[in-house]
Coordinates of C-alpha atoms and ligand atoms in Angstrom, one line a residue:
M1 CA 16.6 -11.0 -2.3
A2 CA 12.9 -10.5 -3.2
R3 CA 12.2 -7.2 -4.9
S4 CA 8.6 -6.1 -5.3
H5 CA 7.2 -4.6 -8.5
N6 CA 6.6 -1.0 -7.6
F7 CA 3.9 1.0 -9.4
S8 CA 3.9 3.9 -6.9
A9 CA 3.4 7.5 -8.2
G10 CA 6.6 8.6 -6.4
P11 CA 8.8 8.0 -4.6
T12 CA 9.1 4.9 -6.7
A13 CA 11.6 2.3 -7.9
L14 CA 15.1 3.2 -8.8
P15 CA 17.0 1.3 -11.5
M16 CA 18.6 -1.8 -10.1
E17 CA 21.9 -0.7 -11.5
V18 CA 21.7 2.6 -9.6
L19 CA 20.9 0.8 -6.4
T20 CA 23.8 -1.6 -6.9
L21 CA 26.3 1.1 -7.6
A22 CA 25.2 3.2 -4.7
H23 CA 25.4 0.1 -2.5
E24 CA 28.9 -0.7 -3.8
E25 CA 30.3 2.7 -3.0
F26 CA 28.2 3.4 0.1
F27 CA 31.0 3.2 2.7
D28 CA 33.9 4.4 0.6
F29 CA 33.1 6.9 -2.1
A30 CA 35.8 7.6 -4.7
G31 CA 38.6 6.4 -2.4
T32 CA 37.8 9.0 0.3
G33 CA 37.1 6.3 3.0
M34 CA 33.8 8.2 3.6
S35 CA 30.3 7.8 2.2
V36 CA 29.2 10.5 -0.3
M37 CA 26.7 11.5 2.4
E38 CA 29.5 12.2 4.8
I39 CA 31.6 14.6 2.8
S40 CA 31.4 18.4 2.4
H41 CA 29.4 19.7 -0.4
R42 CA 32.2 22.1 -1.0
S43 CA 34.9 19.4 -1.3
E44 CA 36.5 18.8 -4.7
V45 CA 35.1 15.3 -4.7
F46 CA 31.5 16.4 -4.3
M47 CA 31.9 19.4 -6.6
E48 CA 32.8 16.9 -9.3
V49 CA 29.6 14.8 -8.6
A50 CA 27.6 18.0 -8.8
Y51 CA 29.2 19.2 -12.0
Q52 CA 28.9 15.8 -13.7
A53 CA 25.2 15.5 -12.9
E54 CA 24.6 18.9 -14.4
Q55 CA 26.6 18.0 -17.5
D56 CA 24.7 14.7 -18.0
L57 CA 21.4 16.4 -17.5
R58 CA 22.4 19.0 -20.1
D59 CA 23.5 16.4 -22.6
I60 CA 20.4 14.2 -22.2
L61 CA 17.9 17.1 -22.4
Q62 CA 20.0 19.1 -24.9
V63 CA 19.7 22.2 -22.6
P64 CA 20.7 25.3 -24.5
G65 CA 24.2 26.5 -23.3
E66 CA 22.9 29.8 -22.0
Y67 CA 20.2 28.2 -19.8
K68 CA 21.0 27.6 -16.1
V69 CA 20.4 24.4 -14.3
L70 CA 19.6 24.5 -10.5
F71 CA 19.6 21.7 -8.0
L72 CA 17.2 22.9 -5.3
Q73 CA 15.1 21.6 -2.4
G74 CA 11.5 22.0 -1.4
G75 CA 9.9 19.7 -4.0
A76 CA 8.1 20.7 -7.1
S77 CA 5.4 22.2 -4.9
L78 CA 7.7 25.0 -3.8
Q79 CA 8.1 25.9 -7.5
F80 CA 4.4 26.7 -7.6
A81 CA 5.3 29.8 -5.5
Q82 CA 8.9 30.3 -6.6
V83 CA 8.0 30.7 -10.3
P84 CA 5.7 33.7 -9.8
M85 CA 8.1 35.2 -7.1
N86 CA 10.9 35.2 -9.8
L87 CA 9.2 35.6 -13.1
L88 CA 6.5 38.2 -12.7
G89 CA 8.9 41.2 -12.8
N90 CA 6.6 44.2 -13.1
K91 CA 3.8 42.2 -14.7
R92 CA 0.7 41.4 -12.7
T93 CA -0.8 38.5 -14.5
A94 CA 0.2 35.0 -15.5
D95 CA -1.6 32.4 -17.7
Y96 CA -2.3 28.9 -16.4
L97 CA -3.7 25.8 -18.2
H98 CA -5.9 23.8 -15.8
T99 CA -5.7 20.1 -16.7
G100 CA -5.9 18.3 -13.4
L101 CA -5.1 18.2 -9.7
W102 CA -1.5 19.4 -10.0
S103 CA -2.1 22.3 -12.3
G104 CA -4.9 23.2 -9.9
K105 CA -2.4 23.4 -7.0
A106 CA 0.0 25.5 -9.1
I107 CA -2.9 27.9 -9.8
E108 CA -3.9 28.1 -6.2
A109 CA -0.4 28.9 -5.1
A110 CA 0.2 31.5 -7.8
Q111 CA -3.0 33.3 -6.9
R112 CA -1.2 34.7 -3.8
Y113 CA 1.3 36.5 -6.0
C114 CA -0.6 37.6 -9.2
D115 CA -3.8 37.7 -11.1
V116 CA -4.0 34.2 -12.5
R117 CA -5.9 33.8 -15.8
I118 CA -7.1 30.3 -16.6
V119 CA -6.4 29.9 -20.3
A120 CA -8.5 26.7 -20.5
S121 CA -9.8 24.1 -18.2
S122 CA -10.9 20.5 -18.6
K123 CA -12.5 20.4 -15.1
A124 CA -16.1 20.1 -16.5
S125 CA -15.2 16.8 -18.2
G126 CA -13.4 15.4 -15.2
F127 CA -9.9 16.2 -16.5
D128 CA -10.1 13.6 -19.2
R129 CA -8.3 15.6 -21.9
I130 CA -6.1 18.6 -22.8
P131 CA -8.6 21.2 -23.8
D132 CA -8.7 21.9 -27.5
V133 CA -6.4 24.7 -28.4
S134 CA -9.2 26.5 -30.4
G135 CA -10.8 27.4 -27.1
W136 CA -7.7 28.7 -25.4
N137 CA -7.8 32.3 -24.1
L138 CA -4.2 33.4 -24.1
N139 CA -3.2 36.7 -22.7
P140 CA -0.3 38.3 -24.7
T141 CA 0.7 40.4 -21.7
A142 CA 1.0 37.5 -19.3
A143 CA 4.4 37.2 -17.5
Y144 CA 4.4 33.5 -18.5
L145 CA 2.2 30.5 -19.5
H146 CA 2.3 27.6 -17.1
Y147 CA 1.3 24.1 -17.9
T148 CA 1.6 20.7 -16.3
E149 CA 3.1 18.4 -18.9
N150 CA 1.8 15.3 -17.2
E151 CA -1.0 15.2 -14.7
T152 CA 0.2 12.6 -12.2
V153 CA -3.2 12.0 -10.6
H154 CA -5.5 12.2 -13.6
G155 CA -3.2 10.5 -16.1
V156 CA -3.4 13.2 -18.7
Q157 CA -0.4 14.3 -20.8
F158 CA 0.3 16.9 -23.4
V159 CA 1.1 15.6 -26.9
D160 CA 3.1 18.8 -27.7
A161 CA 4.2 21.7 -25.6
P162 CA 1.7 24.5 -25.9
D163 CA 2.4 27.5 -28.1
G164 CA 1.7 31.0 -26.9
P165 CA 3.1 34.6 -26.9
A166 CA 4.3 34.4 -23.2
P167 CA 7.3 32.5 -22.0
L168 CA 6.5 28.9 -21.4
V169 CA 6.8 27.4 -17.9
C170 CA 6.5 23.6 -17.5
D171 CA 5.8 21.5 -14.5
A172 CA 7.5 18.4 -15.7
C173 CA 7.5 16.7 -12.3
S174 CA 6.3 13.3 -13.4
S175 CA 7.5 13.3 -17.0
L176 CA 10.9 14.9 -17.2
L177 CA 13.4 12.4 -18.6
S178 CA 10.7 9.9 -19.6
K179 CA 10.4 11.3 -23.2
P180 CA 12.0 14.0 -25.3
I181 CA 11.3 17.6 -24.5
D182 CA 12.3 20.7 -26.4
V183 CA 13.8 22.7 -23.6
A184 CA 14.7 25.6 -25.9
R185 CA 11.0 26.2 -26.4
H186 CA 10.6 26.8 -22.7
G187 CA 11.5 29.6 -20.4
L188 CA 11.6 27.4 -17.4
V189 CA 11.1 23.7 -16.7
Y190 CA 11.0 22.2 -13.2
A191 CA 10.7 18.7 -11.8
A192 CA 11.3 17.0 -8.5
A193 CA 13.6 14.0 -8.6
Q194 CA 11.6 11.2 -7.0
K195 CA 9.9 9.9 -10.2
N196 CA 12.4 9.7 -13.0
M197 CA 15.6 11.2 -11.6
G198 CA 16.3 9.6 -8.3
V199 CA 14.9 10.2 -4.8
A200 CA 13.0 12.8 -2.9
G201 CA 14.7 15.9 -1.6
L202 CA 16.0 17.3 -4.9
T203 CA 14.2 19.6 -7.4
V204 CA 15.7 20.5 -10.8
V205 CA 15.0 23.9 -12.3
I206 CA 16.1 24.7 -15.9
V207 CA 15.7 28.3 -16.7
D208 CA 16.5 30.9 -19.4
P209 CA 18.3 33.6 -17.3
A210 CA 17.0 36.2 -19.7
L211 CA 13.6 35.7 -18.0
L212 CA 14.8 36.4 -14.6
A213 CA 13.3 39.8 -13.8
T214 CA 13.9 41.3 -10.5
A215 CA 12.4 38.9 -7.9
Q216 CA 9.6 40.2 -5.8
V217 CA 11.1 42.2 -2.8
F218 CA 9.8 39.8 -0.2
T219 CA 11.6 36.8 -1.9
P220 CA 14.0 35.1 0.5
D221 CA 17.5 34.6 -1.0
L222 CA 17.0 30.8 -1.0
L223 CA 14.0 31.2 -3.2
N224 CA 15.6 33.7 -5.6
Y225 CA 16.8 31.9 -8.7
A226 CA 19.4 34.6 -9.6
R227 CA 21.0 34.2 -6.2
S228 CA 21.0 30.4 -6.5
I229 CA 22.5 30.7 -10.0
D230 CA 25.3 32.9 -8.6
A231 CA 26.0 30.3 -5.8
Q232 CA 25.8 27.3 -8.2
S233 CA 22.9 25.9 -6.2
M234 CA 24.9 26.1 -3.0
L235 CA 23.6 29.1 -1.2
N236 CA 23.3 26.7 1.7
T237 CA 23.9 23.0 2.1
P238 CA 22.3 21.2 -0.9
A239 CA 20.7 17.8 -0.8
T240 CA 24.0 16.0 -1.5
F241 CA 22.8 12.4 -1.5
P242 CA 19.8 12.9 -3.8
W243 CA 22.1 15.0 -6.1
Y244 CA 24.6 12.1 -6.2
L245 CA 21.7 9.6 -6.8
A246 CA 20.4 11.8 -9.6
G247 CA 23.9 11.7 -11.1
L248 CA 23.9 7.8 -11.1
T249 CA 20.4 7.8 -12.6
L250 CA 21.4 10.2 -15.4
K251 CA 24.3 8.0 -16.3
W252 CA 21.9 5.0 -16.4
I253 CA 19.6 6.9 -18.7
K254 CA 22.5 7.6 -21.0
R255 CA 23.4 3.9 -21.0
S256 CA 19.8 3.0 -21.7
G257 CA 19.7 4.8 -25.0
G258 CA 19.1 8.3 -23.8
L259 CA 15.6 9.9 -24.0
E260 CA 14.8 8.2 -27.3
G261 CA 15.5 4.7 -26.0
I262 CA 13.8 5.4 -22.7
H263 CA 10.8 6.8 -24.4
R264 CA 10.4 3.8 -26.7
Q265 CA 10.5 1.5 -23.6
N266 CA 8.0 3.7 -21.8
Q267 CA 5.6 3.7 -24.8
A268 CA 5.8 -0.1 -25.0
K269 CA 5.0 -0.4 -21.3
A270 CA 2.1 2.0 -21.4
E271 CA 0.6 0.4 -24.6
L272 CA 0.7 -3.0 -23.0
L273 CA -1.3 -1.8 -20.0
Y274 CA -3.8 0.3 -22.0
R275 CA -4.4 -2.6 -24.2
T276 CA -5.1 -4.8 -21.2
L277 CA -7.6 -2.2 -19.9
D278 CA -9.3 -1.7 -23.3
N279 CA -9.6 -5.4 -24.0
S280 CA -11.1 -6.3 -20.7
D281 CA -14.8 -6.1 -21.9
G282 CA -15.4 -3.2 -19.5
F283 CA -14.0 -5.0 -16.4
Y284 CA -11.4 -2.2 -16.2
R285 CA -11.7 1.3 -17.4
N286 CA -9.5 4.3 -18.1
S287 CA -11.5 7.3 -19.2
V288 CA -8.8 9.6 -20.5
Q289 CA -9.3 10.5 -24.2
A290 CA -6.9 8.4 -26.3
P291 CA -4.4 11.1 -27.5
F292 CA -3.9 12.5 -24.0
R293 CA -3.4 9.2 -22.2
S294 CA -0.3 9.5 -20.0
I295 CA 2.7 7.1 -20.5
N296 CA 3.7 7.7 -16.9
N297 CA 0.6 7.4 -14.8
L298 CA -2.3 5.1 -15.8
P299 CA -5.4 5.5 -13.6
F300 CA -8.1 2.9 -13.9
V301 CA -11.3 1.8 -12.1
L302 CA -13.0 -1.5 -11.9
A303 CA -16.6 -1.6 -13.2
D304 CA -17.5 -3.2 -9.9
A305 CA -16.0 -0.8 -7.4
G306 CA -16.8 -3.3 -4.7
L307 CA -13.9 -5.4 -6.0
E308 CA -11.2 -2.7 -5.5
K309 CA -10.1 -3.8 -2.1
A310 CA -9.8 -7.4 -3.1
F311 CA -7.9 -6.3 -6.2
L312 CA -5.3 -4.3 -4.2
R313 CA -4.9 -7.0 -1.6
R314 CA -4.4 -9.8 -4.1
A315 CA -2.0 -7.6 -6.1
E316 CA 0.1 -7.0 -3.0
Q317 CA 0.1 -10.7 -2.3
A318 CA 1.4 -11.1 -5.9
G319 CA 4.3 -8.7 -5.2
L320 CA 2.6 -5.8 -7.1
N321 CA 2.8 -2.7 -5.0
G322 CA 1.7 1.0 -5.0
L323 CA -1.4 0.5 -7.1
K324 CA -3.9 2.4 -5.0
G325 CA -5.2 5.5 -6.8
H326 CA -4.8 9.0 -5.4
A327 CA -7.2 9.8 -2.6
S328 CA -8.9 12.6 -4.6
V329 CA -10.0 10.3 -7.4
G330 CA -9.9 6.8 -5.8
G331 CA -9.7 3.7 -8.0
M332 CA -6.3 2.4 -9.1
R333 CA -3.2 3.9 -10.7
A334 CA -0.2 2.2 -12.2
S335 CA 2.8 4.5 -12.5
L336 CA 5.3 3.3 -15.1
Y337 CA 8.3 5.5 -14.6
N338 CA 11.6 4.8 -16.2
A339 CA 12.9 2.3 -13.7
I340 CA 9.8 0.1 -14.1
T341 CA 10.6 -2.8 -16.4
L342 CA 8.5 -4.2 -19.1
Q343 CA 8.6 -7.5 -17.2
A344 CA 7.0 -5.7 -14.2
V345 CA 4.2 -4.5 -16.5
E346 CA 3.8 -8.0 -17.9
A347 CA 3.5 -9.3 -14.3
L348 CA 0.8 -6.7 -13.7
T349 CA -1.2 -7.3 -16.9
D350 CA -1.0 -11.1 -16.3
F351 CA -2.3 -10.5 -12.8
M352 CA -5.1 -8.2 -14.1
K353 CA -6.2 -10.7 -16.7
G354 CA -6.3 -13.5 -14.1
F355 CA -8.3 -11.3 -11.6
A356 CA -10.8 -10.4 -14.4
R357 CA -11.2 -14.1 -15.3
V358 CA -12.0 -15.0 -11.7
H359 CA -14.3 -12.1 -10.9
G360 CA -15.6 -11.1 -14.4
Ligands
PMP401 N1 3.6 18.5 -9.9 C1 3.3 17.3 -10.3 C2 2.9 17.0 -11.7 C3 3.4 16.2 -9.4 O1 3.2 15.0 -9.8 C4 3.9 16.4 -8.1 C5 4.1 15.3 -7.0 N2 3.4 14.1 -7.3 C6 4.2 17.7 -7.7 C7 4.1 18.7 -8.6 C8 4.7 18.0 -6.3 O2 5.9 17.5 -6.1 P1 6.6 17.5 -4.6 O3 5.9 16.4 -3.8 O4 8.0 17.2 -4.9 O5 6.4 18.8 -4.1

């Protein structure tokens, strides 16, 4: 079986061990004679899958006991609206840090529900950094402060979670489970599963229930966190197969040394690729300021943009997939999520050095 190296921004590669386990129990899950996809979400067997996934997530992220964990649908994008619907209470403003395409989308969505204040923006410099905290304009009466821990398109990542007077809300879509995070410092953290936690169709929300003010009156039950908490994320039929796959992926993370072990591997992978870019005599370039370079998504361009098509074509021929940059910025992007091995990154950097030798 020939498996490609997959550098896609998500959905992306799953760990081989996870695929193998899912394959092994595909037709007969836990002796039921049925696939996990074929059994009721309310069956004891599935409830155990659901419970175990939550416990493992809590263990790995050290989620404070009083926090609630929700397994929802609608992707991280739905959280852009669901957060203000549930957290505004009787406040009318929320603070947002604008650090790239995804925080921009979160801002746009929230503007329907409240007065969004932009605390700081790096738009003027092409989203190449996290704006210096000395210039932040925090509003102490904001319902919450929203930030995007890792900007998947621009490849910009926070070094530390921001500090501020308002409860902290984190879009951790492309970085949750790739490095340690202090959940207790946050009021709410959300991420879709298709990057580091399994497959598309599942969104995890971790929330301090003390923050759950009365949801806006127009909020449908399915988008009301408090209702989902009461129903243990089963107000309606949940995404059972993605939930199960998240469970397998979480066990794999535990076996891989937990967040510390995973983080070390991710740092080594990112360092190797950044080194290759920086040592290419300008053939390749990543323009994010060094401290804020993402370990998850590494965008880069070729000095000669005319070579991009050939680069992508040759890369695919070499079994290196998913390297095309996001349409809004062009160029290339290598996403090095948890399941991408160091060997895959070595294959990529070897290819890149060879391509630069031929065309440089
Ligand atoms: N936030 C970030 C940081 C993302 O990278 C993405 C998806 N790439 C989203 C939100 C939206 O996620 P979804 O496609 O699951 O709605």
